[in-house]
Amino acid sequence: LFRSAKIVALTEGIRDDISVRGWPKSKVELVTCGVDIDKLYPDAPGAAFIRDKYDWQEKNIVLYFGALGEANNLPVILRTAQRLQKRQDIVFVLIGDGMKRVETEKQVAAIGLNNVLVLPPVPKDEARTFISAADLCLVTLRDIPLFNGAIPTKLIDYMACGKAVLCGIRGEAARIVNDAGAGAMFEPDSDEQLSNLVLELLGDKTRLEIMGTRGLAYVQSNMAAATMRHQMESILLAVARNIHSIADVDRSEERRV
């Protein structure tokens, strides 16, 4: 790091942490993860296909799409599902894989959560069909300071597909949801608060649509992959030009000697 011309951070939290550790702010650039809006977008036909395939026509789908790991705070989702088990119209769908997948499936069976469906991961090209089929999307992480600077890609994917988000992460992710007007925040470990928000938002489809539209507009304006690639390219070209300039000076010095 000390010999690098530039340091590229993926989140504001990472950038600030690097600066606090002693590297000059002028050396650290921010290029957040972008979303490919040609692959992730509201897909009504795809949504209809998925809802028909899984017989979700009369269901309200609350979706978690992503890693099923230790960090992802899946227990708060299962506790929420348990609280809402009497609502037969609400189904919690978890799509993904990870070290906690098998354990999660065992917990679902042991508790008897017939309102939770765990599905295997799907190719990125198919992600938009499942996200578009959802009524509401979840993003969760464990409540530790490390994640205050995290921006899970699933959050941006949800917003790119025009879906309202319930965010159980403090810090940067919550700020994005709040700035975009794309959803609502809950305390990371509060299944009571999450349950209330699920009921509140599913009961107001107009509000869900407004949140989804705002999130989509925010992503298109601020987090398109093409924009992020351009930013990264600009940084690399600037560094390359600087290196060439230094090399030219060194060659000039050598000729004079």
C-alpha positions as protocol buffer text, in pm:
chain_id: "A"
residue {
  index: 1
  type: LEU
  ca { x: 0 y: 0 z: 0 }
}
residue {
  index: 2
  type: PHE
  ca { x: 281 y: 242 z: 82 }
}
residue {
  index: 3
  type: ARG
  ca { x: 421 y: 208 z: -272 }
}
residue {
  index: 4
  type: SER
  ca { x: 85 y: 237 z: -449 }
}
residue {
  index: 5
  type: ALA
  ca { x: 0 y: 545 z: -653 }
}
residue {
  index: 6
  type: LYS
  ca { x: -369 y: 520 z: -568 }
}
residue {
  index: 7
  type: ILE
  ca { x: -586 y: 309 z: -337 }
}
residue {
  index: 8
  type: VAL
  ca { x: -941 y: 232 z: -451 }
}
residue {
  index: 9
  type: ALA
  ca { x: -1203 y: 168 z: -181 }
}
residue {
  index: 10
  type: LEU
  ca { x: -1545 y: 12 z: -247 }
}
residue {
  index: 11
  type: THR
  ca { x: -1733 y: 194 z: 29 }
}
residue {
  index: 12
  type: GLU
  ca { x: -1705 y: 521 z: 220 }
}
residue {
  index: 13
  type: GLY
  ca { x: -1642 y: 321 z: 537 }
}
residue {
  index: 14
  type: ILE
  ca { x: -1344 y: 143 z: 384 }
}
residue {
  index: 15
  type: ARG
  ca { x: -1210 y: 470 z: 244 }
}
residue {
  index: 16
  type: ASP
  ca { x: -1237 y: 647 z: 579 }
}
residue {
  index: 17
  type: ASP
  ca { x: -1078 y: 355 z: 764 }
}
residue {
  index: 18
  type: ILE
  ca { x: -779 y: 357 z: 528 }
}
residue {
  index: 19
  type: SER
  ca { x: -735 y: 730 z: 582 }
}
residue {
  index: 20
  type: VAL
  ca { x: -759 y: 692 z: 961 }
}
residue {
  index: 21
  type: ARG
  ca { x: -480 y: 434 z: 941 }
}
residue {
  index: 22
  type: GLY
  ca { x: -245 y: 699 z: 805 }
}
residue {
  index: 23
  type: TRP
  ca { x: -271 y: 706 z: 427 }
}
residue {
  index: 24
  type: PRO
  ca { x: -333 y: 1056 z: 283 }
}
residue {
  index: 25
  type: LYS
  ca { x: -689 y: 1120 z: 169 }
}
residue {
  index: 26
  type: SER
  ca { x: -562 y: 1241 z: -168 }
}
residue {
  index: 27
  type: LYS
  ca { x: -430 y: 889 z: -234 }
}
residue {
  index: 28
  type: VAL
  ca { x: -760 y: 711 z: -165 }
}
residue {
  index: 29
  type: GLU
  ca { x: -1035 y: 703 z: -428 }
}
residue {
  index: 30
  type: LEU
  ca { x: -1394 y: 580 z: -387 }
}
residue {
  index: 31
  type: VAL
  ca { x: -1547 y: 358 z: -656 }
}
residue {
  index: 32
  type: THR
  ca { x: -1850 y: 174 z: -523 }
}
residue {
  index: 33
  type: CYS
  ca { x: -1986 y: -150 z: -663 }
}
residue {
  index: 34
  type: GLY
  ca { x: -2212 y: -78 z: -955 }
}
residue {
  index: 35
  type: VAL
  ca { x: -2505 y: -267 z: -1097 }
}
residue {
  index: 36
  type: ASP
  ca { x: -2542 y: -378 z: -1457 }
}
residue {
  index: 37
  type: ILE
  ca { x: -2875 y: -218 z: -1545 }
}
residue {
  index: 38
  type: ASP
  ca { x: -2888 y: -420 z: -1867 }
}
residue {
  index: 39
  type: LYS
  ca { x: -2922 y: -740 z: -1659 }
}
residue {
  index: 40
  type: LEU
  ca { x: -3098 y: -615 z: -1346 }
}
residue {
  index: 41
  type: TYR
  ca { x: -3415 y: -420 z: -1408 }
}
residue {
  index: 42
  type: PRO
  ca { x: -3791 y: -448 z: -1338 }
}
residue {
  index: 43
  type: ASP
  ca { x: -3906 y: -755 z: -1530 }
}
residue {
  index: 44
  type: ALA
  ca { x: -4285 y: -792 z: -1525 }
}
residue {
  index: 45
  type: PRO
  ca { x: -4301 y: -1093 z: -1762 }
}
residue {
  index: 46
  type: GLY
  ca { x: -4028 y: -1269 z: -1566 }
}
residue {
  index: 47
  type: ALA
  ca { x: -4208 y: -1195 z: -1240 }
}
residue {
  index: 48
  type: ALA
  ca { x: -4532 y: -1339 z: -1375 }
}
residue {
  index: 49
  type: PHE
  ca { x: -4351 y: -1656 z: -1486 }
}
residue {
  index: 50
  type: ILE
  ca { x: -4192 y: -1708 z: -1142 }
}
residue {
  index: 51
  type: ARG
  ca { x: -4510 y: -1638 z: -950 }
}
residue {
  index: 52
  type: ASP
  ca { x: -4697 y: -1883 z: -1168 }
}
residue {
  index: 53
  type: LYS
  ca { x: -4424 y: -2148 z: -1142 }
}
residue {
  index: 54
  type: TYR
  ca { x: -4423 y: -2140 z: -760 }
}
residue {
  index: 55
  type: ASP
  ca { x: -4796 y: -2074 z: -721 }
}
residue {
  index: 56
  type: TRP
  ca { x: -4741 y: -1734 z: -561 }
}
residue {
  index: 57
  type: GLN
  ca { x: -5031 y: -1558 z: -735 }
}
residue {
  index: 58
  type: GLU
  ca { x: -5220 y: -1499 z: -409 }
}
residue {
  index: 59
  type: LYS
  ca { x: -4912 y: -1461 z: -189 }
}
residue {
  index: 60
  type: ASN
  ca { x: -4712 y: -1169 z: -57 }
}
residue {
  index: 61
  type: ILE
  ca { x: -4346 y: -1260 z: -113 }
}
residue {
  index: 62
  type: VAL
  ca { x: -4079 y: -1127 z: 122 }
}
residue {
  index: 63
  type: LEU
  ca { x: -3747 y: -1208 z: -44 }
}
residue {
  index: 64
  type: TYR
  ca { x: -3392 y: -1252 z: 79 }
}
residue {
  index: 65
  type: PHE
  ca { x: -3159 y: -1309 z: -218 }
}
residue {
  index: 66
  type: GLY
  ca { x: -2792 y: -1376 z: -152 }
}
residue {
  index: 67
  type: ALA
  ca { x: -2537 y: -1548 z: 68 }
}
residue {
  index: 68
  type: LEU
  ca { x: -2663 y: -1771 z: 349 }
}
residue {
  index: 69
  type: GLY
  ca { x: -2366 y: -1727 z: 578 }
}
residue {
  index: 70
  type: GLU
  ca { x: -2267 y: -1652 z: 935 }
}
residue {
  index: 71
  type: ALA
  ca { x: -2254 y: -1278 z: 871 }
}
residue {
  index: 72
  type: ASN
  ca { x: -2598 y: -1251 z: 715 }
}
residue {
  index: 73
  type: ASN
  ca { x: -2807 y: -1258 z: 1032 }
}
residue {
  index: 74
  type: LEU
  ca { x: -3058 y: -1511 z: 899 }
}
residue {
  index: 75
  type: PRO
  ca { x: -3204 y: -1586 z: 1246 }
}
residue {
  index: 76
  type: VAL
  ca { x: -3380 y: -1249 z: 1255 }
}
residue {
  index: 77
  type: ILE
  ca { x: -3563 y: -1346 z: 935 }
}
residue {
  index: 78
  type: LEU
  ca { x: -3667 y: -1684 z: 1076 }
}
residue {
  index: 79
  type: ARG
  ca { x: -3788 y: -1526 z: 1400 }
}
residue {
  index: 80
  type: THR
  ca { x: -3990 y: -1277 z: 1197 }
}
residue {
  index: 81
  type: ALA
  ca { x: -4142 y: -1557 z: 991 }
}
residue {
  index: 82
  type: GLN
  ca { x: -4235 y: -1735 z: 1313 }
}
residue {
  index: 83
  type: ARG
  ca { x: -4410 y: -1423 z: 1442 }
}
residue {
  index: 84
  type: LEU
  ca { x: -4610 y: -1397 z: 1120 }
}
residue {
  index: 85
  type: GLN
  ca { x: -4683 y: -1766 z: 1076 }
}
residue {
  index: 86
  type: LYS
  ca { x: -5057 y: -1716 z: 1110 }
}
residue {
  index: 87
  type: ARG
  ca { x: -5056 y: -1491 z: 803 }
}
residue {
  index: 88
  type: GLN
  ca { x: -5090 y: -1759 z: 539 }
}
residue {
  index: 89
  type: ASP
  ca { x: -5070 y: -1501 z: 262 }
}
residue {
  index: 90
  type: ILE
  ca { x: -4710 y: -1405 z: 351 }
}
residue {
  index: 91
  type: VAL
  ca { x: -4420 y: -1625 z: 239 }
}
residue {
  index: 92
  type: PHE
  ca { x: -4053 y: -1562 z: 323 }
}
residue {
  index: 93
  type: VAL
  ca { x: -3832 y: -1684 z: 38 }
}
residue {
  index: 94
  type: LEU
  ca { x: -3457 y: -1725 z: 88 }
}
residue {
  index: 95
  type: ILE
  ca { x: -3254 y: -1782 z: -229 }
}
residue {
  index: 96
  type: GLY
  ca { x: -2884 y: -1856 z: -213 }
}
residue {
  index: 97
  type: ASP
  ca { x: -2611 y: -2074 z: -70 }
}
residue {
  index: 98
  type: GLY
  ca { x: -2349 y: -2061 z: 203 }
}
residue {
  index: 99
  type: MET
  ca { x: -2222 y: -2222 z: 520 }
}
residue {
  index: 100
  type: LYS
  ca { x: -2553 y: -2163 z: 702 }
}
residue {
  index: 101
  type: ARG
  ca { x: -2781 y: -2299 z: 431 }
}
residue {
  index: 102
  type: VAL
  ca { x: -2816 y: -2653 z: 571 }
}
residue {
  index: 103
  type: GLU
  ca { x: -2853 y: -2525 z: 927 }
}
residue {
  index: 104
  type: THR
  ca { x: -3119 y: -2278 z: 815 }
}
residue {
  index: 105
  type: GLU
  ca { x: -3314 y: -2552 z: 639 }
}
residue {
  index: 106
  type: LYS
  ca { x: -3298 y: -2767 z: 953 }
}
residue {
  index: 107
  type: GLN
  ca { x: -3423 y: -2478 z: 1168 }
}
residue {
  index: 108
  type: VAL
  ca { x: -3711 y: -2415 z: 929 }
}
residue {
  index: 109
  type: ALA
  ca { x: -3812 y: -2782 z: 954 }
}
residue {
  index: 110
  type: ALA
  ca { x: -3760 y: -2805 z: 1330 }
}
residue {
  index: 111
  type: ILE
  ca { x: -3972 y: -2497 z: 1405 }
}
residue {
  index: 112
  type: GLY
  ca { x: -4228 y: -2597 z: 1144 }
}
residue {
  index: 113
  type: LEU
  ca { x: -4210 y: -2275 z: 947 }
}
residue {
  index: 114
  type: ASN
  ca { x: -4443 y: -2353 z: 659 }
}
residue {
  index: 115
  type: ASN
  ca { x: -4421 y: -1988 z: 553 }
}
residue {
  index: 116
  type: VAL
  ca { x: -4047 y: -2010 z: 472 }
}
residue {
  index: 117
  type: LEU
  ca { x: -3912 y: -2144 z: 143 }
}
residue {
  index: 118
  type: VAL
  ca { x: -3536 y: -2195 z: 93 }
}
residue {
  index: 119
  type: LEU
  ca { x: -3437 y: -2218 z: -274 }
}
residue {
  index: 120
  type: PRO
  ca { x: -3096 y: -2290 z: -430 }
}
residue {
  index: 121
  type: PRO
  ca { x: -2894 y: -2009 z: -589 }
}
residue {
  index: 122
  type: VAL
  ca { x: -2985 y: -1901 z: -941 }
}
residue {
  index: 123
  type: PRO
  ca { x: -2768 y: -1756 z: -1219 }
}
residue {
  index: 124
  type: LYS
  ca { x: -2721 y: -1380 z: -1215 }
}
residue {
  index: 125
  type: ASP
  ca { x: -2908 y: -1354 z: -1545 }
}
residue {
  index: 126
  type: GLU
  ca { x: -3218 y: -1495 z: -1374 }
}
residue {
  index: 127
  type: ALA
  ca { x: -3193 y: -1288 z: -1057 }
}
residue {
  index: 128
  type: ARG
  ca { x: -3418 y: -1011 z: -1186 }
}
residue {
  index: 129
  type: THR
  ca { x: -3709 y: -1251 z: -1243 }
}
residue {
  index: 130
  type: PHE
  ca { x: -3709 y: -1365 z: -879 }
}
residue {
  index: 131
  type: ILE
  ca { x: -3651 y: -1015 z: -740 }
}
residue {
  index: 132
  type: SER
  ca { x: -3925 y: -875 z: -964 }
}
residue {
  index: 133
  type: ALA
  ca { x: -4160 y: -1149 z: -838 }
}
residue {
  index: 134
  type: ALA
  ca { x: -4117 y: -1030 z: -478 }
}
residue {
  index: 135
  type: ASP
  ca { x: -4338 y: -776 z: -302 }
}
residue {
  index: 136
  type: LEU
  ca { x: -4073 y: -671 z: -53 }
}
residue {
  index: 137
  type: CYS
  ca { x: -3700 y: -743 z: -19 }
}
residue {
  index: 138
  type: LEU
  ca { x: -3474 y: -793 z: 283 }
}
residue {
  index: 139
  type: VAL
  ca { x: -3110 y: -706 z: 343 }
}
residue {
  index: 140
  type: THR
  ca { x: -2960 y: -813 z: 676 }
}
residue {
  index: 141
  type: LEU
  ca { x: -2620 y: -839 z: 844 }
}
residue {
  index: 142
  type: ARG
  ca { x: -2503 y: -907 z: 1196 }
}
residue {
  index: 143
  type: ASP
  ca { x: -2498 y: -603 z: 1421 }
}
residue {
  index: 144
  type: ILE
  ca { x: -2123 y: -542 z: 1448 }
}
residue {
  index: 145
  type: PRO
  ca { x: -1926 y: -220 z: 1379 }
}
residue {
  index: 146
  type: LEU
  ca { x: -1742 y: -381 z: 1087 }
}
residue {
  index: 147
  type: PHE
  ca { x: -2061 y: -377 z: 879 }
}
residue {
  index: 148
  type: ASN
  ca { x: -2137 y: -9 z: 931 }
}
residue {
  index: 149
  type: GLY
  ca { x: -1937 y: 54 z: 614 }
}
residue {
  index: 150
  type: ALA
  ca { x: -2085 y: -234 z: 414 }
}
residue {
  index: 151
  type: ILE
  ca { x: -2293 y: -204 z: 97 }
}
residue {
  index: 152
  type: PRO
  ca { x: -2427 y: -553 z: 17 }
}
residue {
  index: 153
  type: THR
  ca { x: -2467 y: -603 z: -357 }
}
residue {
  index: 154
  type: LYS
  ca { x: -2813 y: -750 z: -299 }
}
residue {
  index: 155
  type: LEU
  ca { x: -2930 y: -409 z: -177 }
}
residue {
  index: 156
  type: ILE
  ca { x: -2833 y: -246 z: -506 }
}
residue {
  index: 157
  type: ASP
  ca { x: -2977 y: -539 z: -703 }
}
residue {
  index: 158
  type: TYR
  ca { x: -3313 y: -502 z: -528 }
}
residue {
  index: 159
  type: MET
  ca { x: -3323 y: -130 z: -600 }
}
residue {
  index: 160
  type: ALA
  ca { x: -3225 y: -185 z: -964 }
}
residue {
  index: 161
  type: CYS
  ca { x: -3529 y: -410 z: -1001 }
}
residue {
  index: 162
  type: GLY
  ca { x: -3755 y: -143 z: -856 }
}
residue {
  index: 163
  type: LYS
  ca { x: -3828 y: -316 z: -525 }
}
residue {
  index: 164
  type: ALA
  ca { x: -3881 y: -163 z: -182 }
}
residue {
  index: 165
  type: VAL
  ca { x: -3622 y: -271 z: 75 }
}
residue {
  index: 166
  type: LEU
  ca { x: -3627 y: -343 z: 446 }
}
residue {
  index: 167
  type: CYS
  ca { x: -3273 y: -277 z: 567 }
}
residue {
  index: 168
  type: GLY
  ca { x: -3136 y: -429 z: 887 }
}
residue {
  index: 169
  type: ILE
  ca { x: -2788 y: -280 z: 855 }
}
residue {
  index: 170
  type: ARG
  ca { x: -2657 y: 34 z: 1019 }
}
residue {
  index: 171
  type: GLY
  ca { x: -2432 y: 291 z: 857 }
}
residue {
  index: 172
  type: GLU
  ca { x: -2373 y: 322 z: 487 }
}
residue {
  index: 173
  type: ALA
  ca { x: -2639 y: 78 z: 365 }
}
residue {
  index: 174
  type: ALA
  ca { x: -2905 y: 247 z: 577 }
}
residue {
  index: 175
  type: ARG
  ca { x: -2795 y: 587 z: 447 }
}
residue {
  index: 176
  type: ILE
  ca { x: -2836 y: 473 z: 85 }
}
residue {
  index: 177
  type: VAL
  ca { x: -3188 y: 341 z: 152 }
}
residue {
  index: 178
  type: ASN
  ca { x: -3277 y: 660 z: 337 }
}
residue {
  index: 179
  type: ASP
  ca { x: -3126 y: 896 z: 77 }
}
residue {
  index: 180
  type: ALA
  ca { x: -3302 y: 711 z: -203 }
}
residue {
  index: 181
  type: GLY
  ca { x: -3635 y: 685 z: -19 }
}
residue {
  index: 182
  type: ALA
  ca { x: -3621 y: 319 z: -123 }
}
residue {
  index: 183
  type: GLY
  ca { x: -3750 y: 151 z: 192 }
}
residue {
  index: 184
  type: ALA
  ca { x: -3734 y: 143 z: 569 }
}
residue {
  index: 185
  type: MET
  ca { x: -3475 y: 56 z: 831 }
}
residue {
  index: 186
  type: PHE
  ca { x: -3507 y: -173 z: 1133 }
}
residue {
  index: 187
  type: GLU
  ca { x: -3280 y: -257 z: 1424 }
}
residue {
  index: 188
  type: PRO
  ca { x: -3062 y: -546 z: 1299 }
}
residue {
  index: 189
  type: ASP
  ca { x: -3175 y: -798 z: 1562 }
}
residue {
  index: 190
  type: SER
  ca { x: -3533 y: -680 z: 1614 }
}
residue {
  index: 191
  type: ASP
  ca { x: -3772 y: -937 z: 1470 }
}
residue {
  index: 192
  type: GLU
  ca { x: -4056 y: -744 z: 1638 }
}
residue {
  index: 193
  type: GLN
  ca { x: -3977 y: -426 z: 1446 }
}
residue {
  index: 194
  type: LEU
  ca { x: -3920 y: -618 z: 1124 }
}
residue {
  index: 195
  type: SER
  ca { x: -4252 y: -799 z: 1164 }
}
residue {
  index: 196
  type: ASN
  ca { x: -4437 y: -471 z: 1212 }
}
residue {
  index: 197
  type: LEU
  ca { x: -4271 y: -317 z: 905 }
}
residue {
  index: 198
  type: VAL
  ca { x: -4352 y: -619 z: 689 }
}
residue {
  index: 199
  type: LEU
  ca { x: -4719 y: -592 z: 783 }
}
residue {
  index: 200
  type: GLU
  ca { x: -4723 y: -214 z: 746 }
}
residue {
  index: 201
  type: LEU
  ca { x: -4565 y: -207 z: 401 }
}
residue {
  index: 202
  type: LEU
  ca { x: -4745 y: -509 z: 258 }
}
residue {
  index: 203
  type: GLY
  ca { x: -5066 y: -334 z: 362 }
}
residue {
  index: 204
  type: ASP
  ca { x: -4979 y: -28 z: 151 }
}
residue {
  index: 205
  type: LYS
  ca { x: -4896 y: -134 z: -205 }
}
residue {
  index: 206
  type: THR
  ca { x: -4892 y: 226 z: -326 }
}
residue {
  index: 207
  type: ARG
  ca { x: -4616 y: 307 z: -79 }
}
residue {
  index: 208
  type: LEU
  ca { x: -4423 y: -4 z: -189 }
}
residue {
  index: 209
  type: GLU
  ca { x: -4445 y: 108 z: -551 }
}
residue {
  index: 210
  type: ILE
  ca { x: -4325 y: 459 z: -468 }
}
residue {
  index: 211
  type: MET
  ca { x: -4026 y: 323 z: -272 }
}
residue {
  index: 212
  type: GLY
  ca { x: -3938 y: 89 z: -556 }
}
residue {
  index: 213
  type: THR
  ca { x: -3955 y: 367 z: -815 }
}
residue {
  index: 214
  type: ARG
  ca { x: -3735 y: 593 z: -602 }
}
residue {
  index: 215
  type: GLY
  ca { x: -3479 y: 318 z: -547 }
}
residue {
  index: 216
  type: LEU
  ca { x: -3461 y: 243 z: -918 }
}
residue {
  index: 217
  type: ALA
  ca { x: -3407 y: 610 z: -1004 }
}
residue {
  index: 218
  type: TYR
  ca { x: -3133 y: 638 z: -739 }
}
residue {
  index: 219
  type: VAL
  ca { x: -2941 y: 338 z: -872 }
}
residue {
  index: 220
  type: GLN
  ca { x: -2969 y: 450 z: -1232 }
}
residue {
  index: 221
  type: SER
  ca { x: -2836 y: 794 z: -1140 }
}
residue {
  index: 222
  type: ASN
  ca { x: -2566 y: 697 z: -890 }
}
residue {
  index: 223
  type: MET
  ca { x: -2465 y: 333 z: -911 }
}
residue {
  index: 224
  type: ALA
  ca { x: -2475 y: 214 z: -1273 }
}
residue {
  index: 225
  type: ALA
  ca { x: -2187 y: -23 z: -1349 }
}
residue {
  index: 226
  type: ALA
  ca { x: -2095 y: 174 z: -1662 }
}
residue {
  index: 227
  type: THR
  ca { x: -2043 y: 486 z: -1449 }
}
residue {
  index: 228
  type: MET
  ca { x: -1825 y: 297 z: -1201 }
}
residue {
  index: 229
  type: ARG
  ca { x: -1617 y: 143 z: -1481 }
}
residue {
  index: 230
  type: HIS
  ca { x: -1561 y: 493 z: -1623 }
}
residue {
  index: 231
  type: GLN
  ca { x: -1448 y: 618 z: -1281 }
}
residue {
  index: 232
  type: MET
  ca { x: -1206 y: 328 z: -1245 }
}
residue {
  index: 233
  type: GLU
  ca { x: -1074 y: 380 z: -1596 }
}
residue {
  index: 234
  type: SER
  ca { x: -1014 y: 749 z: -1526 }
}
residue {
  index: 235
  type: ILE
  ca { x: -813 y: 665 z: -1213 }
}
residue {
  index: 236
  type: LEU
  ca { x: -599 y: 409 z: -1396 }
}
residue {
  index: 237
  type: LEU
  ca { x: -533 y: 642 z: -1689 }
}
residue {
  index: 238
  type: ALA
  ca { x: -437 y: 926 z: -1457 }
}
residue {
  index: 239
  type: VAL
  ca { x: -191 y: 701 z: -1273 }
}
residue {
  index: 240
  type: ALA
  ca { x: -49 y: 575 z: -1603 }
}
residue {
  index: 241
  type: ARG
  ca { x: 1 y: 930 z: -1731 }
}
residue {
  index: 242
  type: ASN
  ca { x: 178 y: 1024 z: -1410 }
}
residue {
  index: 243
  type: ILE
  ca { x: 407 y: 722 z: -1431 }
}
residue {
  index: 244
  type: HIS
  ca { x: 496 y: 806 z: -1792 }
}
residue {
  index: 245
  type: SER
  ca { x: 567 y: 1168 z: -1694 }
}
residue {
  index: 246
  type: ILE
  ca { x: 802 y: 1056 z: -1418 }
}
residue {
  index: 247
  type: ALA
  ca { x: 973 y: 813 z: -1658 }
}
residue {
  index: 248
  type: ASP
  ca { x: 1021 y: 1092 z: -1915 }
}
residue {
  index: 249
  type: VAL
  ca { x: 1181 y: 1314 z: -1650 }
}
residue {
  index: 250
  type: ASP
  ca { x: 1413 y: 1032 z: -1543 }
}
residue {
  index: 251
  type: ARG
  ca { x: 1523 y: 972 z: -1904 }
}
residue {
  index: 252
  type: SER
  ca { x: 1590 y: 1343 z: -1949 }
}
residue {
  index: 253
  type: GLU
  ca { x: 1805 y: 1343 z: -1637 }
}
residue {
  index: 254
  type: GLU
  ca { x: 1999 y: 1042 z: -1763 }
}
residue {
  index: 255
  type: ARG
  ca { x: 2069 y: 1212 z: -2098 }
}
residue {
  index: 256
  type: ARG
  ca { x: 2203 y: 1522 z: -1923 }
}
residue {
  index: 257
  type: VAL
  ca { x: 2433 y: 1305 z: -1711 }
}
